[in-house]
mmCIF file of N, CA and C in Angstrom:
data_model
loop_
_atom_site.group_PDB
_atom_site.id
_atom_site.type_symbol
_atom_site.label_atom_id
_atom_site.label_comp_id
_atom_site.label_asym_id
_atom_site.label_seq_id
_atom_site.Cartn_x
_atom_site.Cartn_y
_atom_site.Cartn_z
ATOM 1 N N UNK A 1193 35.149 -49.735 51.994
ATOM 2 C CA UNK A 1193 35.165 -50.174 50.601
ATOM 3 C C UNK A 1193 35.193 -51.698 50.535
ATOM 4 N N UNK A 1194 34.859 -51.972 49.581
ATOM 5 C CA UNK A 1194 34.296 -53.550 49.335
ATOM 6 C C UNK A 1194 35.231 -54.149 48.394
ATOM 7 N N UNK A 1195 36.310 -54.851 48.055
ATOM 8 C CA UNK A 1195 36.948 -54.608 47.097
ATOM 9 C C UNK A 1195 36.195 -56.129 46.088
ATOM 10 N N UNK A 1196 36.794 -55.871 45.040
ATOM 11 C CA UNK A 1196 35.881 -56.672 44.209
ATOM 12 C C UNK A 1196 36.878 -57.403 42.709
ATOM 13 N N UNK A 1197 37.356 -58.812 42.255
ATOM 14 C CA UNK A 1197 38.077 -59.038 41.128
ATOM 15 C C UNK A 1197 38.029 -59.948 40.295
ATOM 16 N N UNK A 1198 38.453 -60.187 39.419
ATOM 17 C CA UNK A 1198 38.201 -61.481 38.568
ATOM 18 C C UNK A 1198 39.307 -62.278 39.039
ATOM 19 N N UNK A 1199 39.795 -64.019 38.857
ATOM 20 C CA UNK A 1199 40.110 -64.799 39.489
ATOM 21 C C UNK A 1199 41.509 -64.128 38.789
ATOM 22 N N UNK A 1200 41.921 -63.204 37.434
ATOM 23 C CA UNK A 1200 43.448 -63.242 37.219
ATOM 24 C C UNK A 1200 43.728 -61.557 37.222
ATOM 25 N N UNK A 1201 42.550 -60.836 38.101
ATOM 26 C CA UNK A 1201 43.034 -59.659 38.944
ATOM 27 C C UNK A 1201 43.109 -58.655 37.535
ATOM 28 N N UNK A 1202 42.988 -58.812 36.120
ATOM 29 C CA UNK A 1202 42.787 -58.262 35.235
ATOM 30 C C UNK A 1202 41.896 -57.020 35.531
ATOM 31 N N UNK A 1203 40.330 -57.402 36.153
ATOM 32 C CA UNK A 1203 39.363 -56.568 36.467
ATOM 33 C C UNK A 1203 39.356 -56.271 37.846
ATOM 34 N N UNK A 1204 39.011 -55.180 38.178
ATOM 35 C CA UNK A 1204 39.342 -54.360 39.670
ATOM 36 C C UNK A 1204 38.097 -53.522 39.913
ATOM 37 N N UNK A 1205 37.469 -53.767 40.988
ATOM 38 C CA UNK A 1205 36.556 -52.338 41.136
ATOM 39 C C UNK A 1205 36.514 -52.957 42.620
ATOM 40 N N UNK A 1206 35.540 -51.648 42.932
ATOM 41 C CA UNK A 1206 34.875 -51.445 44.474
ATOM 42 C C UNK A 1206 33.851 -51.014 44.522
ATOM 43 N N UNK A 1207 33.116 -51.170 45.711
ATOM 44 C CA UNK A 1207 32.123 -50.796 46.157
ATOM 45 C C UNK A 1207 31.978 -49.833 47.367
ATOM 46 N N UNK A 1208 31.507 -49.014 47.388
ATOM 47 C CA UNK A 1208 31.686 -48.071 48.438
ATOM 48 C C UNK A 1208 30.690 -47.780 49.237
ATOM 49 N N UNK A 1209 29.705 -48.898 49.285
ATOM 50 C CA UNK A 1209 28.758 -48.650 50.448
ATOM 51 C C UNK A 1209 28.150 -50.537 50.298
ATOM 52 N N UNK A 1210 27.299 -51.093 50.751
ATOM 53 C CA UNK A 1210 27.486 -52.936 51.099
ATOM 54 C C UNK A 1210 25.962 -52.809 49.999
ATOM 55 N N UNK A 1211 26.032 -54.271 49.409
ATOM 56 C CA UNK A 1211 25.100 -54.085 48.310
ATOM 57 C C UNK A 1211 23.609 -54.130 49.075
ATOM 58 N N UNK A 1212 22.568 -54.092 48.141
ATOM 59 C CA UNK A 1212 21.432 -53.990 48.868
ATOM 60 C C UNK A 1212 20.612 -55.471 48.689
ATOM 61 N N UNK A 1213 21.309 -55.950 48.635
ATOM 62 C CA UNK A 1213 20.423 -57.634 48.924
ATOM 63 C C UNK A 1213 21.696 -58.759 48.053
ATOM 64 N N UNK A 1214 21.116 -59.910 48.825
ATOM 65 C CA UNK A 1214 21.914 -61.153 48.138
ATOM 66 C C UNK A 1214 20.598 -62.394 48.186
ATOM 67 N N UNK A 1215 20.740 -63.013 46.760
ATOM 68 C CA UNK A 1215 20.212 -63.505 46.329
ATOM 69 C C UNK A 1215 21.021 -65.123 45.469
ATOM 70 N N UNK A 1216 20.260 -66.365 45.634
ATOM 71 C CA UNK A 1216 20.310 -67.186 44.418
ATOM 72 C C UNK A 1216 19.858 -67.607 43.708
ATOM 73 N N UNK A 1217 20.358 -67.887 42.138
ATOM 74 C CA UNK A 1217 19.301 -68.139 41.366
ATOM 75 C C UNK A 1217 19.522 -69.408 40.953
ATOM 76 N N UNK A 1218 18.536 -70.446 40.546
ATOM 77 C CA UNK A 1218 18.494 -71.857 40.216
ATOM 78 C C UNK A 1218 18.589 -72.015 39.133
ATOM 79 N N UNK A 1219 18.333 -71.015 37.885
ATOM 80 C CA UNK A 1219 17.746 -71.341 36.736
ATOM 81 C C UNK A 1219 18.957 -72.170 36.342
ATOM 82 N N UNK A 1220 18.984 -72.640 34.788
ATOM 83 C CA UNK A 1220 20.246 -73.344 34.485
ATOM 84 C C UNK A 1220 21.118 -72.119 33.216
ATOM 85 N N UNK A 1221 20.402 -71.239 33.430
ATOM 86 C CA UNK A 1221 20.825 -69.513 32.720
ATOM 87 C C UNK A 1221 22.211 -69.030 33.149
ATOM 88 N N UNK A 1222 21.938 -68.910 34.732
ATOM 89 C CA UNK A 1222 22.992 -68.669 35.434
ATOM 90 C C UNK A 1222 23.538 -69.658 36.247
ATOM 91 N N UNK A 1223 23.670 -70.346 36.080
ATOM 92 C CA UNK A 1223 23.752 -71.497 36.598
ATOM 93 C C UNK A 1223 25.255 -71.858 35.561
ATOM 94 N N UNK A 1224 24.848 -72.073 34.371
ATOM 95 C CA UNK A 1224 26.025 -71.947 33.496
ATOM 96 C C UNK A 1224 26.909 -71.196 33.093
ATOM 97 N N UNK A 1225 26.358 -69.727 33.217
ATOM 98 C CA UNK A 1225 27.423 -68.677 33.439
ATOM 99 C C UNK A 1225 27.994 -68.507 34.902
ATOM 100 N N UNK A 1226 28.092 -69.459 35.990
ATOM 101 C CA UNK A 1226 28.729 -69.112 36.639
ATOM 102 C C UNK A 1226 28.601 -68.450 37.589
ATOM 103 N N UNK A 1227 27.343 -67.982 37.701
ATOM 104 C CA UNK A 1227 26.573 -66.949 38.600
ATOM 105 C C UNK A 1227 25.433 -66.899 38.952
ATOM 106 N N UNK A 1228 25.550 -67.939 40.084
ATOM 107 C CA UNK A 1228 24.284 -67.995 40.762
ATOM 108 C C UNK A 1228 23.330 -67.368 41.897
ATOM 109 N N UNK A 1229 24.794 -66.916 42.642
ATOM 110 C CA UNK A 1229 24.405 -66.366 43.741
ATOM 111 C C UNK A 1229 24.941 -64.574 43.584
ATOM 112 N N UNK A 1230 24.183 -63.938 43.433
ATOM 113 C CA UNK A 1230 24.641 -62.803 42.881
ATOM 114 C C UNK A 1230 24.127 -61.783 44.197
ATOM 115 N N UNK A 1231 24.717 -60.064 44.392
ATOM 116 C CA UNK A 1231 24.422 -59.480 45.001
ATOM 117 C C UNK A 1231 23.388 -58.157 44.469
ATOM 118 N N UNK A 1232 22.885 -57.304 45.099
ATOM 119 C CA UNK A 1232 22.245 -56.070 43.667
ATOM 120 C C UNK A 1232 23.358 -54.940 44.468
ATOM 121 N N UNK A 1233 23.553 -54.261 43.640
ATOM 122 C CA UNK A 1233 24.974 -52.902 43.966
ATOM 123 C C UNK A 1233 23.641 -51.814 43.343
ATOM 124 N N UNK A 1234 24.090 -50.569 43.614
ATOM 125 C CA UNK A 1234 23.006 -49.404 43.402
ATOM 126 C C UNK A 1234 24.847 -48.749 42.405
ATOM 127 N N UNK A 1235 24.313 -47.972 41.081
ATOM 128 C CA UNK A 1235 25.042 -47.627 40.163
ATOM 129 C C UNK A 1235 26.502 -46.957 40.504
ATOM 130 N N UNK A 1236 25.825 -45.854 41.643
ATOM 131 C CA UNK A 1236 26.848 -44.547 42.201
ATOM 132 C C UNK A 1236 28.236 -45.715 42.760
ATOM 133 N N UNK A 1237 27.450 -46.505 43.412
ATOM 134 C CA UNK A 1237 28.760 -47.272 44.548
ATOM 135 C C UNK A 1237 29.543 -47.822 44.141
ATOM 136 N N UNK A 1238 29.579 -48.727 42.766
ATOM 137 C CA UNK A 1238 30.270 -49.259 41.966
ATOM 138 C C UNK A 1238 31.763 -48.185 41.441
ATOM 139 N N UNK A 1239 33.093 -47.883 41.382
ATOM 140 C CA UNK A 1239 33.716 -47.709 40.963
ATOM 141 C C UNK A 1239 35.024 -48.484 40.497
ATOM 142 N N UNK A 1240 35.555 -48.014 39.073
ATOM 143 C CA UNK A 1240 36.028 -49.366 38.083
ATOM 144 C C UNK A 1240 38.090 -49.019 38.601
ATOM 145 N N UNK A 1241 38.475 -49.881 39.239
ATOM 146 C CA UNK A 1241 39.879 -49.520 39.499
ATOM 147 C C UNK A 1241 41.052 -49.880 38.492
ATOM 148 N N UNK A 1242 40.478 -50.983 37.492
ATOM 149 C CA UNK A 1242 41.175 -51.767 36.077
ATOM 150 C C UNK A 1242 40.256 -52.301 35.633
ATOM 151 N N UNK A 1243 40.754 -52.386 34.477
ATOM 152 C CA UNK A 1243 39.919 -54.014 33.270
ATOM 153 C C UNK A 1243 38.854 -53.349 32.878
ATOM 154 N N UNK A 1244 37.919 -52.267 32.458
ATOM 155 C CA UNK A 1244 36.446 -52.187 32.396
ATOM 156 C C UNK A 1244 37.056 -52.462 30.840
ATOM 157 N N UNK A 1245 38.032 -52.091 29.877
ATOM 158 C CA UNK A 1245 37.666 -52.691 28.862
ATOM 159 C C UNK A 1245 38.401 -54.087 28.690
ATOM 160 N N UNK A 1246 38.532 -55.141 29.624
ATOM 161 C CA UNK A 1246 38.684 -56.287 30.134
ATOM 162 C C UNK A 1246 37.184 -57.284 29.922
ATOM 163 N N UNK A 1247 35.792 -56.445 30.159
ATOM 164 C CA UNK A 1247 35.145 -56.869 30.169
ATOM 165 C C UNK A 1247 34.432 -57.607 28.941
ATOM 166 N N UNK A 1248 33.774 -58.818 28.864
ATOM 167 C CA UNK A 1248 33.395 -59.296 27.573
ATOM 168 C C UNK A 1248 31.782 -59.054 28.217
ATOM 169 N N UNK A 1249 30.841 -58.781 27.087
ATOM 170 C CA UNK A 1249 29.271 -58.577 27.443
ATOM 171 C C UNK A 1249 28.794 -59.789 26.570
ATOM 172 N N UNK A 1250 27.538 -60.475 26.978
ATOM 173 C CA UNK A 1250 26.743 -61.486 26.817
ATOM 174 C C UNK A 1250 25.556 -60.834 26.612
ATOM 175 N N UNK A 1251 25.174 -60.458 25.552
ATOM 176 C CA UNK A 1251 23.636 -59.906 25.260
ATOM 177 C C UNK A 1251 22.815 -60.443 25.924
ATOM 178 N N UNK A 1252 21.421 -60.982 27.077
ATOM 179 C CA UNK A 1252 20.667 -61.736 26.880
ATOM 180 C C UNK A 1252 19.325 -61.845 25.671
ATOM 181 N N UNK A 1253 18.630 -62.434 25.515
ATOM 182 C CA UNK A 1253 17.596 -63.373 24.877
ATOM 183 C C UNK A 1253 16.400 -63.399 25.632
ATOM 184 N N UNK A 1254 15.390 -62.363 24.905
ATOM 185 C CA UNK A 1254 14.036 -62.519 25.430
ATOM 186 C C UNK A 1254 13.910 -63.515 26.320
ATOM 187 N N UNK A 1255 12.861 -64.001 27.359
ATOM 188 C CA UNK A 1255 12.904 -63.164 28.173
ATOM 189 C C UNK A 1255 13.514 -62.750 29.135
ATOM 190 N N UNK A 1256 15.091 -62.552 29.318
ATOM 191 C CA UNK A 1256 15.619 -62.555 30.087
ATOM 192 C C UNK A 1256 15.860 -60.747 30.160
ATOM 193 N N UNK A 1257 16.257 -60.445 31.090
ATOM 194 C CA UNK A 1257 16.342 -58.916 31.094
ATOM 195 C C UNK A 1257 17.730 -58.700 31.555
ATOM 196 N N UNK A 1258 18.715 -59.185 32.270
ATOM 197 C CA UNK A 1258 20.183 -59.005 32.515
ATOM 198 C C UNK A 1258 21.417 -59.493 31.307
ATOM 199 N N UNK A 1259 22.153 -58.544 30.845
ATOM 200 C CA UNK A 1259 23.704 -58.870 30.165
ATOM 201 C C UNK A 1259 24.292 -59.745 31.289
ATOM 202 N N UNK A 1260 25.195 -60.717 30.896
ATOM 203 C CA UNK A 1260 26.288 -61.301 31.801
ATOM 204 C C UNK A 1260 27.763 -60.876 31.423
ATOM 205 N N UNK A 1261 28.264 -60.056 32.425
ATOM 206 C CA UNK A 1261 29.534 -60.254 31.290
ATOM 207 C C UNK A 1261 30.448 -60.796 32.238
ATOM 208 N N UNK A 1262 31.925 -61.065 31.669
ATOM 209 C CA UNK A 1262 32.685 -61.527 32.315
ATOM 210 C C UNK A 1262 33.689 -61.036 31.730
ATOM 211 N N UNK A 1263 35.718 -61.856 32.151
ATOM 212 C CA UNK A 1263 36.441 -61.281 31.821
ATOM 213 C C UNK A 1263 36.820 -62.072 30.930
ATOM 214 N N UNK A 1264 37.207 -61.014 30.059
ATOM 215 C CA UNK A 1264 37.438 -62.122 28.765
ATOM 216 C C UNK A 1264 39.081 -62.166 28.988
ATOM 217 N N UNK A 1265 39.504 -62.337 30.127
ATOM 218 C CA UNK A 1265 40.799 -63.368 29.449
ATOM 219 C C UNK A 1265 41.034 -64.606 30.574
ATOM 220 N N UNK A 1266 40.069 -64.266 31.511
ATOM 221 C CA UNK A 1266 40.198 -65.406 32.887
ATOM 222 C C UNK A 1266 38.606 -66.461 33.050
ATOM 223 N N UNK A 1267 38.017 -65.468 32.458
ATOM 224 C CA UNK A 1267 36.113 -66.316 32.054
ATOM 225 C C UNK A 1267 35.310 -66.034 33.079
ATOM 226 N N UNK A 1268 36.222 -65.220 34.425
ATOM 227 C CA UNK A 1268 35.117 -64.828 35.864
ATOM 228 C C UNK A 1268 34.225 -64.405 35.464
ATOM 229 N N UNK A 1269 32.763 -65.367 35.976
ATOM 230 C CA UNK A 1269 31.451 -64.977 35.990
ATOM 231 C C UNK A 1269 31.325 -63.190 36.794
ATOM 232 N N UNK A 1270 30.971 -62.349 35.750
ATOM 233 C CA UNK A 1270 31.046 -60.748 36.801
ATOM 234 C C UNK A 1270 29.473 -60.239 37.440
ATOM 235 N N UNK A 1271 28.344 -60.999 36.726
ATOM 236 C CA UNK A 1271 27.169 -59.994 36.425
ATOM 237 C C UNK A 1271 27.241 -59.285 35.804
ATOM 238 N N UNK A 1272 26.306 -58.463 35.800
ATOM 239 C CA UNK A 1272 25.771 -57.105 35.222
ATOM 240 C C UNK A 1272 26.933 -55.817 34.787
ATOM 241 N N UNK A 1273 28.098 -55.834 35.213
ATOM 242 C CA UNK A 1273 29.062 -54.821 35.924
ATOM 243 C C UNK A 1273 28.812 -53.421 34.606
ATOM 244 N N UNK A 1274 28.806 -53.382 33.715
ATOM 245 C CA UNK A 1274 28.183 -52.755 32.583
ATOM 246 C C UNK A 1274 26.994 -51.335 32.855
ATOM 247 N N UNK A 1275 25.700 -52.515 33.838
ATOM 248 C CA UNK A 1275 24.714 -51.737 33.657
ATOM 249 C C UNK A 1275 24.814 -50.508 33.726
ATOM 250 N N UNK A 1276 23.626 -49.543 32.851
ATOM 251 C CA UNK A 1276 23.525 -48.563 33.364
ATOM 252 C C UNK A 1276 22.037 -48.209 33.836
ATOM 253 N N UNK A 1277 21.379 -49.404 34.627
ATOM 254 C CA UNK A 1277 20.369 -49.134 35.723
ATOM 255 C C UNK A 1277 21.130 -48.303 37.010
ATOM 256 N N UNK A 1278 20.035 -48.093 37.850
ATOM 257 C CA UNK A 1278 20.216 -47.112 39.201
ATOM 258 C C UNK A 1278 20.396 -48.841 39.940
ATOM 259 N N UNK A 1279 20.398 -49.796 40.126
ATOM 260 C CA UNK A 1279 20.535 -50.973 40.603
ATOM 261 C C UNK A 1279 21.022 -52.436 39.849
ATOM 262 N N UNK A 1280 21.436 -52.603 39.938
ATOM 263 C CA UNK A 1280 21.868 -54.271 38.963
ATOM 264 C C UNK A 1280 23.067 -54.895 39.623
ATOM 265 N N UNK A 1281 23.069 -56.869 39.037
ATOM 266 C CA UNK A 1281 23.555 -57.606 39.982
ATOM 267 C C UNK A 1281 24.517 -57.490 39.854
ATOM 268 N N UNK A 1282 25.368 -58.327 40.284
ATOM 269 C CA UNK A 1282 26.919 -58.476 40.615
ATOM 270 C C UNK A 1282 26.875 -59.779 41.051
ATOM 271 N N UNK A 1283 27.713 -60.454 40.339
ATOM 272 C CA UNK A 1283 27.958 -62.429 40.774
ATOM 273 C C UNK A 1283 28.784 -61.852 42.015
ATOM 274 N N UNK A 1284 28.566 -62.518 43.578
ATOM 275 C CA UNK A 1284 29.173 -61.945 44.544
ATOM 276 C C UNK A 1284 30.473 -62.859 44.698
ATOM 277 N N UNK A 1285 30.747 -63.771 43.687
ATOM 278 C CA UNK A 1285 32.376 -64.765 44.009
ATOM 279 C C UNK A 1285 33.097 -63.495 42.914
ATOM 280 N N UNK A 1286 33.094 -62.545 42.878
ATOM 281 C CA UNK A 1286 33.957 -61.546 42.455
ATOM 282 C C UNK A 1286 34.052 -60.673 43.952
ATOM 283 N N UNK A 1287 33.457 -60.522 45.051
ATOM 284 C CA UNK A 1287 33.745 -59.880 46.021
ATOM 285 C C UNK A 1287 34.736 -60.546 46.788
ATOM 286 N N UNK A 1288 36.030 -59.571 47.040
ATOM 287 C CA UNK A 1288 37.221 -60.341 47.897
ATOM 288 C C UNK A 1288 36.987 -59.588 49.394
ATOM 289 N N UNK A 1289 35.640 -59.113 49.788
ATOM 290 C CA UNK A 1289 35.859 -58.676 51.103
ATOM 291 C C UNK A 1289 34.041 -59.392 51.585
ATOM 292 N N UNK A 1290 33.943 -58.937 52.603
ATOM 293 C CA UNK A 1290 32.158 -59.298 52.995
ATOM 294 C C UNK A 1290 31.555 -58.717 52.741
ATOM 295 N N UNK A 1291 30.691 -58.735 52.026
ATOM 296 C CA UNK A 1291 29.735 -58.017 51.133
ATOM 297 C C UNK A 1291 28.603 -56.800 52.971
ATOM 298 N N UNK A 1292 28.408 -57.677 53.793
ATOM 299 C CA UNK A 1292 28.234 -57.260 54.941
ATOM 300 C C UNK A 1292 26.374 -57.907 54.355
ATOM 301 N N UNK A 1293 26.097 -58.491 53.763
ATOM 302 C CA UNK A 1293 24.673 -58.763 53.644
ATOM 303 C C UNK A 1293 24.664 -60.483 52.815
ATOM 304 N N UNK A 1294 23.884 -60.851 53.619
ATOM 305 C CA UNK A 1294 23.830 -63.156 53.770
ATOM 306 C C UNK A 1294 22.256 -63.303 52.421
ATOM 307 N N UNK A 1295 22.422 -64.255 52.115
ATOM 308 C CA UNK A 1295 21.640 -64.766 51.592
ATOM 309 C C UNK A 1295 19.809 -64.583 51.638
ATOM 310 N N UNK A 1296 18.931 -63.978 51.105
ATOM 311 C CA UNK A 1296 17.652 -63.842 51.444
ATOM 312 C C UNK A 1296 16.930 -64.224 50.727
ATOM 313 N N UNK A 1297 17.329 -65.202 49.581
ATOM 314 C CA UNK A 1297 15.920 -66.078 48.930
ATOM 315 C C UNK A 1297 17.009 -66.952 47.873
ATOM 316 N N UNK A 1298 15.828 -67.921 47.484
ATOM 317 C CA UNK A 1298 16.413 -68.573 46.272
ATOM 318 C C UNK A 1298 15.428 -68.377 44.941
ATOM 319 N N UNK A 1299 15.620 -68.406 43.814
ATOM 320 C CA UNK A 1299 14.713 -68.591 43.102
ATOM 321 C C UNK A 1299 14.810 -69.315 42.006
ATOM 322 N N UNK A 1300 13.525 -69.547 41.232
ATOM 323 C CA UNK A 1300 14.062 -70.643 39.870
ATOM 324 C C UNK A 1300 14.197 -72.185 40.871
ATOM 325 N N UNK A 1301 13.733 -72.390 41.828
ATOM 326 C CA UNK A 1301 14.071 -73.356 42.694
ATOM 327 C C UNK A 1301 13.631 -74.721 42.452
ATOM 328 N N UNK A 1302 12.477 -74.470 41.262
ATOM 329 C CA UNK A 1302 12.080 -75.334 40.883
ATOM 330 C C UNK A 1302 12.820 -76.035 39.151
ATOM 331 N N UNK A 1303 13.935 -75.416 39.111
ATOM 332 C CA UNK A 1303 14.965 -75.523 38.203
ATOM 333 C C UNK A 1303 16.039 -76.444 38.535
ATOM 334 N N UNK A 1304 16.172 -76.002 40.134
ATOM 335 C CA UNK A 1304 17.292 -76.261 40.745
ATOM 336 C C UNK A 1304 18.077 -78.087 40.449
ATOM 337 N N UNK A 1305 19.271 -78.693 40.218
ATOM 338 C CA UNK A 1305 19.050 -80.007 39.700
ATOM 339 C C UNK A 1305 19.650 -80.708 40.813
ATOM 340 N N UNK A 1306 19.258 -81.472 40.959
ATOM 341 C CA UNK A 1306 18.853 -82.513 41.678
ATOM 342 C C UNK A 1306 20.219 -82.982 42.736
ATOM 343 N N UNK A 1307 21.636 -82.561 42.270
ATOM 344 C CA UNK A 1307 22.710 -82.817 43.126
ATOM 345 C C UNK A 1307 22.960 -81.611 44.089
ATOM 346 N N UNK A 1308 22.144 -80.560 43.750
ATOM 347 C CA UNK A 1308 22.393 -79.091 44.867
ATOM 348 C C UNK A 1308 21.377 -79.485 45.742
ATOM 349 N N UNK A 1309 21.956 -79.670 47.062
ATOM 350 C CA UNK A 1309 20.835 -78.888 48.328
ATOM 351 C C UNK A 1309 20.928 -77.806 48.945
ATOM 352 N N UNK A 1310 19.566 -77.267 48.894
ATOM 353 C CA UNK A 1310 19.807 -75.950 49.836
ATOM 354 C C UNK A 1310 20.358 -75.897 51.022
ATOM 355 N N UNK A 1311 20.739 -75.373 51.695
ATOM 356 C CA UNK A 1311 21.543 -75.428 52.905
ATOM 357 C C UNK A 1311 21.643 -74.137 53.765
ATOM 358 N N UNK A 1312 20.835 -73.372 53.491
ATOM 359 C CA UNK A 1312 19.929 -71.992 54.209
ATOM 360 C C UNK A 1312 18.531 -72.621 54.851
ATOM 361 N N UNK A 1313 17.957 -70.815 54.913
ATOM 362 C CA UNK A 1313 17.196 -70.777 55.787
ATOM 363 C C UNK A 1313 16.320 -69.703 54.408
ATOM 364 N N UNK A 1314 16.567 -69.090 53.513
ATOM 365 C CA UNK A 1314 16.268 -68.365 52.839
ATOM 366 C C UNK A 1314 15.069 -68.550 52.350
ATOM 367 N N UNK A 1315 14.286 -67.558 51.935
ATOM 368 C CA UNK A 1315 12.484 -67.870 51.301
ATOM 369 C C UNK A 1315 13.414 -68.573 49.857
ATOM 370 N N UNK A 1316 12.552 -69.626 49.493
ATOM 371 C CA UNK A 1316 12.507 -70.353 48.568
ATOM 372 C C UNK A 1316 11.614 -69.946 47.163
ATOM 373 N N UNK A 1317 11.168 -69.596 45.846
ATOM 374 C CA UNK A 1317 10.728 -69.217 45.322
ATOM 375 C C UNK A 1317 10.520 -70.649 44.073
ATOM 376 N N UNK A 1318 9.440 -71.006 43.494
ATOM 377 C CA UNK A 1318 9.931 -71.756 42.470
ATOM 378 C C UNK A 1318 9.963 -71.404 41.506
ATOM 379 N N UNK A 1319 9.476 -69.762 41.303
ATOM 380 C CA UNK A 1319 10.080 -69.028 39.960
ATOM 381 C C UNK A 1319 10.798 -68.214 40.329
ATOM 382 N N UNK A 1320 10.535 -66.781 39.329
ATOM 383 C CA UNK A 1320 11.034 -65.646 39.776
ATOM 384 C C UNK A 1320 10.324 -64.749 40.898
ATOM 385 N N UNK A 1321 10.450 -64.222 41.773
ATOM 386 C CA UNK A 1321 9.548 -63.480 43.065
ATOM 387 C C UNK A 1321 9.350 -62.207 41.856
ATOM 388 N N UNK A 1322 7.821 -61.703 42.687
ATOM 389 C CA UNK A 1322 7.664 -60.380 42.072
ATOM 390 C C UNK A 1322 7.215 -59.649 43.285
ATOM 391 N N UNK A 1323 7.078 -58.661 43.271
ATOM 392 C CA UNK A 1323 7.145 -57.894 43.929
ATOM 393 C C UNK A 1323 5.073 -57.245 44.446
ATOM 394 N N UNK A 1324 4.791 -57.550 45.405
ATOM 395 C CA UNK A 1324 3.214 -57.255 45.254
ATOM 396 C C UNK A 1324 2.763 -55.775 45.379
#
C-alpha cells in the first residue's frame, strides 16, 4: 500500500497497487495549483481512509479536461482525487511512501518560466503529448 495525505493529515487515502506513470507539467494551470508533477492512479486502487468530504473541487475551464481539488482546510494541491474515470492524476507531493515509478516526460515545456531547470533525463514535450 502506498499511503497518501494532505500536509494537515485531514485527508487520508491509499493506493493499493504503484500508479501507472509519473509525469510533469509546465503549464502555469498547474503550476499555480500546486501540482505539477502529478502521478496517473487507475480508479479501483485508490481507497479513501478520511477527509473525502475534506475535499474542495475546482471545476476546470474549457479547454482543460481535469478538476483540481484540494483540501479545503490545509490548501494541499490533491489532483483529480474525485474522478470518476477508470484512470486520473494525483499531485504525487500527497504520496508519503514511493510511488515505485520516476519521472517520464515533461510537458507544456514550452510554458515552463524561466527560473525552473529541468534536471532529468525525461522526454521533453513543448505541449501536451498525444498519443499516435
Amino acid at each position: 500500500m502506498i499511503q497518501a495525505s494532505c500536509c494537515c493529515k485531514a485527508v487520508k487515502f491509499e493506493l493499493s497497487a504503484p500508479p501507472t506513470m509519473m509525469g510533469t507539467c509546465h503549464c502555469a494551470r498547474c503550476r499555480k495549483v500546486g501540482a505539477s508533477t502529478f502521478v496517473f492512479v487507475k480508479k479501483e486502487t485508490l481507497h479513501w481512509i478520511a477527509g473525502q468530504d475534506q475535499v474542495q473541487r475546482y471545476a476546470p475551464e474549457a479547454p482543460y479536461q481535469y478538476a483540481r481539488c484540494f483540501c479545503k482546510i490545509c490548501g494541499t494541491a490533491l489532483g483529480e482525487v474525485t474522478s470518476q474515470a477508470d484512470s486520473f492524476p494525483i499531485a504525487a507531493n500527497v504520496l508519503d511512501d514511493d510511488p515505485g515509478v520516476r519521472n517520464q516526460f515533461h510537458e507544456f515545456v514550452s510554458s515552463k518560466p524561466a527560473w525552473y531547470a529541468i534536471c532529468d533525463n525525461a522526454k521533453q514535450f513543448a505541449e501536451h503529448p498525444f498519443k499516435s
